[in-house]
Amino acid sequence: MFESLTDRLQGIFGELRNHGRLSEADVDVALKEVRLALLEADVHFRVARDFVKRVRDRAVGVEVSQSLTPAQQVLRIVNEELVETLGGTAGRLDWTGPVPAPILMVGLNGQGKTTSSAKLAVRLRKMGQRPFMIACDTFRPAAIQQLVTLGKQVGCDVYEEGTEASPVEIARRGLEWGRDRGHTIAIVDTAGRQQVDERLMDELVELRQAINPTEILLVASAMTGQEAVNVAQAFHARLGLTGLVLTQIDGDARGGAALSIRAVTGIPVKFLGVGEKIEALAEFHPDRVASRILGMGDMLTLIEQTQEAFDHDEATRLQKKLLKGQFTFDDFLGQMQSVRKMGSLQSILEMIPGLNQLTKRPEIQAALNEKQFRRVEAIIQSMTTQERALPQVIDGSRRRRIAAGSGTKVQDVNQLLNQFREMQGMMKQMSKGTMPKHLARLMRQS
Amino acid sequence: MFKFFRRPASDPGAETSAGVSQAATSDAVPTASITGSLGKTRGGLFGAVRNLFRTAGTLDAAFWDELEERLIAADVGAHVTADLITELRARDARRAFASGEDAETALRELLEAILARAGDTGLYLPEEGVGVVLVIGVNGTGKTTTVAKLTRYLQLGGRAPFLIAGDTFRAAAIDQLKVWGDRTGATVFAQSPGSDTAAVVFDGIGAAISRGADTIIIDTAGRLHTKTNLMAELEKVRRVIGRRQAGAPHETLLVLDAVTGQNGLIQAKTFMGSVGVTGLVLTKLDSSAKGGVVFAIAEELRLPIKLVGTGERIDDLQPFDPSEFVRALFS
């Protein structure tokens, strides 16, 4: 639904290649699109307004360089400014002072406080700490059981007293309990608040005074709309937040809330909640969130996942084979399995700028069908070693055998053989330094 | 096939036909009125819009810019806002608004029209046989709490809901539903955490039917709409429901947090595409969030909002009425 900002700017600046400098008029047209992109990403309208103003000041009069198109030029400034705003001080946790150092987790209902508490515990333990959790959400039914269950899952102690005692009492006794057991950090899970609920806010303030936390982390969903600013301000004003945990970043929300909260309260984003798995708490990288906000995908995450999934030496070897046109079906199968290790193809494509819109189209959806992959796998596995290395030996009778062996039709086998030949041809072409036309077009768009 | 589900209106003889808003029956629910719970919204940015209308001397460019920003601040979304402003400005150009109030009336009408176009806000459950309500949504929007509130709500309407704990994934979700079951006196059907939701639902419907339940409410695990495997699981659950009980689920309610921004539209679109949503439940409207994304959803997807969650107590669930909703925003 959201056209990538790059595409839109490219469109606007299409005829601008001859200009020497970016004029005010050029920049203003571009910034209208930037503003719209920010608003679509749920950046608070005031933050968006200030942001656009800053970019304008920087962009007007900038020389259009040889290497970058005007669109890229503006985008670069926008991106730099975004990264600067989001970044700044590094998101380190502070646990100096008396042990166990209390970390207070606060936020609205349903943003993922309890889950983030457990994820944080896992992370801290990996860093050599001995964390435990205190269940102070006495309000939501079964919130305590949820924390206890998560604690068991990750092998982390949980201190709880049920729902009768006050959170302040529970936290005080919890800290003593943890100290006796040699824990170094206490993660204090609190009840979800509606910002308007003064009574619960008061309780949090009391809790803060009682345990004097070294960190007060606001847990907020990347899906949060314009309200993010008011929420963060309200919590910050009463509690003095030290950082933000941005959750549900594994969805397709663009997470403008992070920019809004950072710009208005100045608190840094410390962690990103990225998945259902308990290990899924990631370090915050401003550049990644910046490109998400701009709807430009998340290339860096993709590159990292690729590095994890592929063996580097193997990749070099394959590259050589590819360029020489010696790529075999065995290599192809290996590649396919590596790709699938990275997650569904759809999620991979969604991270590539310009391609994320493509994945929403029905014909692409059909092509990404996992069944299709299993079929291709079956076909290749029904080939002999010789056939995989030298596909040209596959004649009519072999095709029928392969089809029967893999439970597919001869047409399916033919289709795969054709695609494979085409791919080999394409690779040879690329190794000669010319890029196949349709690939070149695709690259330009993104 | 289905009769309009009648709530215990103060005037039980009143015929409420499909397509007519439920303003008439909403007073039967013994809670604070929707107007009261929207007080915070009204005092917030829509309140600001209202003040803007009151103070505007001339409707100049600055007036429109500010109006635009305020609609955006309410999460109405850049596109719907642009359309609204364009329309209002066009009307102003044709025949100038005499005052800010005139512009307010026009905006209110436009907003109401968007919600009205989205469709019928009534809940439809069969009067004969068992009615099935499937409750879905992303994580943390308040599905389980909504199931509990809906239970109470339907109990007040003379039904006896039977709950199925389909969220076998989130730690303690089953316990949470059981607590609500105890509080409302509704039977909760649950299996062990981690079991296959479709299997739980299949067995649960069987249990409900053999106990002669008239309504089944199915809680499901929160899932991000981008997780293809989890969405496939939900599609399976829906298929199983349909196979177990012909014509079911009669209502598939997507629970949306009012705090959600523009992603709400994508959520609604994706869930609609995969399991066919019949209506929205807008939760946490008692916070200061505006829930303006419902306008974008209504405009683009024609998906009606059926219920609103207006508080943390079990009876804080109201039928949604477009005209009353918009009126409350401006009154």
PDB file of C-alpha atoms in Angstrom, chain A residues 1-2 8 35-36 39-46 49 108-111 115 139-147 149-150 153 192-197 200 222-228 230-231 248-254 274-277 344 346 350 360 365, chain B residues 40 45 65 68-70 72-79 82 138-142 145 169-177 179-180 183 222-228 230 257-267 269-270 284-290 300 312:
ATOM      1  CA  MET A   1       0.000   0.000   0.000  1.00  0.00           C
ATOM      2  CA  PHE A   2       2.807   2.383   0.803  1.00  0.00           C
ATOM      3  CA  ARG A   8       8.159   8.554  -5.149  1.00  0.00           C
ATOM      4  CA  ARG A  35       6.408  14.503   5.480  1.00  0.00           C
ATOM      5  CA  LEU A  36       3.711  12.201   4.160  1.00  0.00           C
ATOM      6  CA  LEU A  39       3.024  10.636   8.945  1.00  0.00           C
ATOM      7  CA  GLU A  40       2.225   7.277   7.383  1.00  0.00           C
ATOM      8  CA  ALA A  41       4.867   5.831   9.664  1.00  0.00           C
ATOM      9  CA  ASP A  42       3.024   7.319  12.682  1.00  0.00           C
ATOM     10  CA  VAL A  43       5.651   9.930  13.437  1.00  0.00           C
ATOM     11  CA  HIS A  44       3.989  12.588  15.559  1.00  0.00           C
ATOM     12  CA  PHE A  45       2.889  15.494  13.376  1.00  0.00           C
ATOM     13  CA  ARG A  46       4.880  18.066  15.349  1.00  0.00           C
ATOM     14  CA  ARG A  49       7.108  19.223  11.042  1.00  0.00           C
ATOM     15  CA  LEU A 108       0.537   0.872  28.607  1.00  0.00           C
ATOM     16  CA  ASN A 109      -1.446  -2.358  28.572  1.00  0.00           C
ATOM     17  CA  GLY A 110      -0.560  -4.878  25.931  1.00  0.00           C
ATOM     18  CA  GLN A 111       2.728  -3.438  24.762  1.00  0.00           C
ATOM     19  CA  THR A 115       7.430 -10.728  27.629  1.00  0.00           C
ATOM     20  CA  PHE A 139      -3.911  -6.058  38.372  1.00  0.00           C
ATOM     21  CA  ARG A 140      -4.257  -8.123  35.222  1.00  0.00           C
ATOM     22  CA  PRO A 141      -5.611 -11.614  35.869  1.00  0.00           C
ATOM     23  CA  ALA A 142      -2.899 -14.238  35.433  1.00  0.00           C
ATOM     24  CA  ALA A 143      -0.137 -11.708  34.757  1.00  0.00           C
ATOM     25  CA  ILE A 144       1.823 -13.282  37.597  1.00  0.00           C
ATOM     26  CA  GLN A 145       1.345 -16.788  36.198  1.00  0.00           C
ATOM     27  CA  GLN A 146       2.529 -15.473  32.850  1.00  0.00           C
ATOM     28  CA  LEU A 147       5.753 -14.183  34.390  1.00  0.00           C
ATOM     29  CA  THR A 149       5.737 -19.491  33.283  1.00  0.00           C
ATOM     30  CA  LEU A 150       8.158 -17.362  31.297  1.00  0.00           C
ATOM     31  CA  GLN A 153      10.915 -21.314  30.339  1.00  0.00           C
ATOM     32  CA  GLY A 192      -0.091  -2.019  32.372  1.00  0.00           C
ATOM     33  CA  ARG A 193      -1.278   1.512  32.764  1.00  0.00           C
ATOM     34  CA  GLN A 194      -3.652   3.703  30.943  1.00  0.00           C
ATOM     35  CA  GLN A 195      -1.896   6.996  31.079  1.00  0.00           C
ATOM     36  CA  VAL A 196      -5.062   8.675  32.266  1.00  0.00           C
ATOM     37  CA  ASP A 197      -5.269   6.476  35.320  1.00  0.00           C
ATOM     38  CA  LEU A 200      -2.015   3.594  38.980  1.00  0.00           C
ATOM     39  CA  ALA A 222       6.107  -0.090  17.135  1.00  0.00           C
ATOM     40  CA  MET A 223       2.453  -0.024  16.111  1.00  0.00           C
ATOM     41  CA  THR A 224       1.620   2.871  18.397  1.00  0.00           C
ATOM     42  CA  GLY A 225       0.078   5.847  16.665  1.00  0.00           C
ATOM     43  CA  GLN A 226       0.239   9.547  17.387  1.00  0.00           C
ATOM     44  CA  GLU A 227      -0.533   8.866  21.029  1.00  0.00           C
ATOM     45  CA  ALA A 228       3.013   7.576  21.578  1.00  0.00           C
ATOM     46  CA  ASN A 230       1.637  11.781  24.951  1.00  0.00           C
ATOM     47  CA  VAL A 231       2.188   8.410  26.578  1.00  0.00           C
ATOM     48  CA  GLN A 248       6.568  -5.757  17.787  1.00  0.00           C
ATOM     49  CA  ILE A 249       9.176  -4.489  15.388  1.00  0.00           C
ATOM     50  CA  ASP A 250       8.865  -7.856  13.634  1.00  0.00           C
ATOM     51  CA  GLY A 251       5.519  -6.788  12.245  1.00  0.00           C
ATOM     52  CA  ASP A 252       5.237  -4.422   9.317  1.00  0.00           C
ATOM     53  CA  ALA A 253       4.556  -1.308  11.369  1.00  0.00           C
ATOM     54  CA  ARG A 254       7.077   1.311  10.439  1.00  0.00           C
ATOM     55  CA  VAL A 274      11.651  -8.702  17.388  1.00  0.00           C
ATOM     56  CA  GLY A 275       9.757 -11.927  17.734  1.00  0.00           C
ATOM     57  CA  GLU A 276       7.851 -14.581  19.561  1.00  0.00           C
ATOM     58  CA  LYS A 277      10.966 -16.387  20.654  1.00  0.00           C
ATOM     59  CA  SER A 344      10.181 -17.708   4.756  1.00  0.00           C
ATOM     60  CA  GLN A 346       8.371 -13.682   1.851  1.00  0.00           C
ATOM     61  CA  GLU A 350      10.059  -7.875   2.505  1.00  0.00           C
ATOM     62  CA  LYS A 360       1.787  -8.339  -1.576  1.00  0.00           C
ATOM     63  CA  GLN A 365       2.457 -14.765  -3.213  1.00  0.00           C
TER      64      GLN A 365
ATOM     65  CA  LYS B  40     -11.201  12.023  27.438  1.00  0.00           C
ATOM     66  CA  LEU B  45      -7.354  16.431  20.093  1.00  0.00           C
ATOM     67  CA  ASP B  65      -3.357  23.454   7.871  1.00  0.00           C
ATOM     68  CA  GLU B  68      -5.230  18.862   8.953  1.00  0.00           C
ATOM     69  CA  GLU B  69      -2.623  18.442  11.657  1.00  0.00           C
ATOM     70  CA  ARG B  70      -5.230  17.897  14.300  1.00  0.00           C
ATOM     71  CA  ILE B  72      -3.621  13.536  11.832  1.00  0.00           C
ATOM     72  CA  ALA B  73      -2.888  13.828  15.537  1.00  0.00           C
ATOM     73  CA  ALA B  74      -6.038  11.792  16.124  1.00  0.00           C
ATOM     74  CA  ASP B  75      -4.576   8.986  13.942  1.00  0.00           C
ATOM     75  CA  VAL B  76      -7.132   9.581  11.206  1.00  0.00           C
ATOM     76  CA  GLY B  77      -4.245   9.089   8.780  1.00  0.00           C
ATOM     77  CA  ALA B  78      -2.695  11.291   6.125  1.00  0.00           C
ATOM     78  CA  HIS B  79      -4.853  10.017   3.271  1.00  0.00           C
ATOM     79  CA  ALA B  82      -6.291  14.917   2.980  1.00  0.00           C
ATOM     80  CA  VAL B 138      -2.397  -8.996  17.045  1.00  0.00           C
ATOM     81  CA  ASN B 139      -0.676  -9.404  20.406  1.00  0.00           C
ATOM     82  CA  GLY B 140      -1.633  -7.161  23.270  1.00  0.00           C
ATOM     83  CA  THR B 141      -4.792  -5.559  21.929  1.00  0.00           C
ATOM     84  CA  GLY B 142      -6.969  -7.043  24.655  1.00  0.00           C
ATOM     85  CA  THR B 145     -10.287  -9.215  28.171  1.00  0.00           C
ATOM     86  CA  PHE B 169       0.704 -20.096  23.149  1.00  0.00           C
ATOM     87  CA  ARG B 170       1.015 -17.099  25.472  1.00  0.00           C
ATOM     88  CA  ALA B 171       2.156 -18.046  28.925  1.00  0.00           C
ATOM     89  CA  ALA B 172      -0.804 -18.120  31.316  1.00  0.00           C
ATOM     90  CA  ALA B 173      -3.375 -17.016  28.728  1.00  0.00           C
ATOM     91  CA  ILE B 174      -5.471 -20.042  29.666  1.00  0.00           C
ATOM     92  CA  ASP B 175      -5.285 -19.119  33.354  1.00  0.00           C
ATOM     93  CA  GLN B 176      -6.316 -15.573  32.507  1.00  0.00           C
ATOM     94  CA  LEU B 177      -9.411 -16.804  30.694  1.00  0.00           C
ATOM     95  CA  VAL B 179     -10.099 -16.330  36.016  1.00  0.00           C
ATOM     96  CA  TRP B 180     -12.590 -14.472  33.846  1.00  0.00           C
ATOM     97  CA  ARG B 183     -15.838 -14.138  37.576  1.00  0.00           C
ATOM     98  CA  GLY B 222      -2.375 -12.897  19.441  1.00  0.00           C
ATOM     99  CA  ARG B 223      -0.465 -13.018  16.203  1.00  0.00           C
ATOM    100  CA  LEU B 224       1.241 -10.429  14.103  1.00  0.00           C
ATOM    101  CA  HIS B 225      -0.461 -10.386  10.730  1.00  0.00           C
ATOM    102  CA  THR B 226       2.947 -10.656   9.079  1.00  0.00           C
ATOM    103  CA  LYS B 227       3.650 -14.142  10.451  1.00  0.00           C
ATOM    104  CA  THR B 228       2.520 -16.349   7.609  1.00  0.00           C
ATOM    105  CA  LEU B 230       0.517 -18.153  12.387  1.00  0.00           C
ATOM    106  CA  ASP B 257      -6.197  -1.279  20.210  1.00  0.00           C
ATOM    107  CA  ALA B 258      -7.224   2.384  19.959  1.00  0.00           C
ATOM    108  CA  VAL B 259      -3.587   3.311  20.509  1.00  0.00           C
ATOM    109  CA  THR B 260      -2.652   1.663  17.204  1.00  0.00           C
ATOM    110  CA  GLY B 261      -1.599   3.973  14.439  1.00  0.00           C
ATOM    111  CA  GLN B 262      -1.725   3.512  10.700  1.00  0.00           C
ATOM    112  CA  ASN B 263      -0.622  -0.111  10.954  1.00  0.00           C
ATOM    113  CA  GLY B 264      -4.163  -0.850  12.131  1.00  0.00           C
ATOM    114  CA  LEU B 265      -5.335  -0.533   8.552  1.00  0.00           C
ATOM    115  CA  ILE B 266      -2.801  -3.103   7.355  1.00  0.00           C
ATOM    116  CA  GLN B 267      -3.729  -5.412  10.216  1.00  0.00           C
ATOM    117  CA  LYS B 269      -6.709  -5.741   5.688  1.00  0.00           C
ATOM    118  CA  THR B 270      -4.526  -8.795   6.269  1.00  0.00           C
ATOM    119  CA  LYS B 284      -8.778   0.883  25.251  1.00  0.00           C
ATOM    120  CA  LEU B 285     -10.915   3.800  24.183  1.00  0.00           C
ATOM    121  CA  ASP B 286     -10.817   4.911  27.796  1.00  0.00           C
ATOM    122  CA  SER B 287      -7.173   5.881  27.346  1.00  0.00           C
ATOM    123  CA  SER B 288      -6.356   9.196  25.792  1.00  0.00           C
ATOM    124  CA  ALA B 289      -5.930   7.508  22.416  1.00  0.00           C
ATOM    125  CA  LYS B 290      -8.260   8.664  19.670  1.00  0.00           C
ATOM    126  CA  GLU B 300     -10.841   1.626   2.722  1.00  0.00           C
ATOM    127  CA  GLU B 312     -10.974  -1.946  32.619  1.00  0.00           C
TER     128      GLU B 312
END
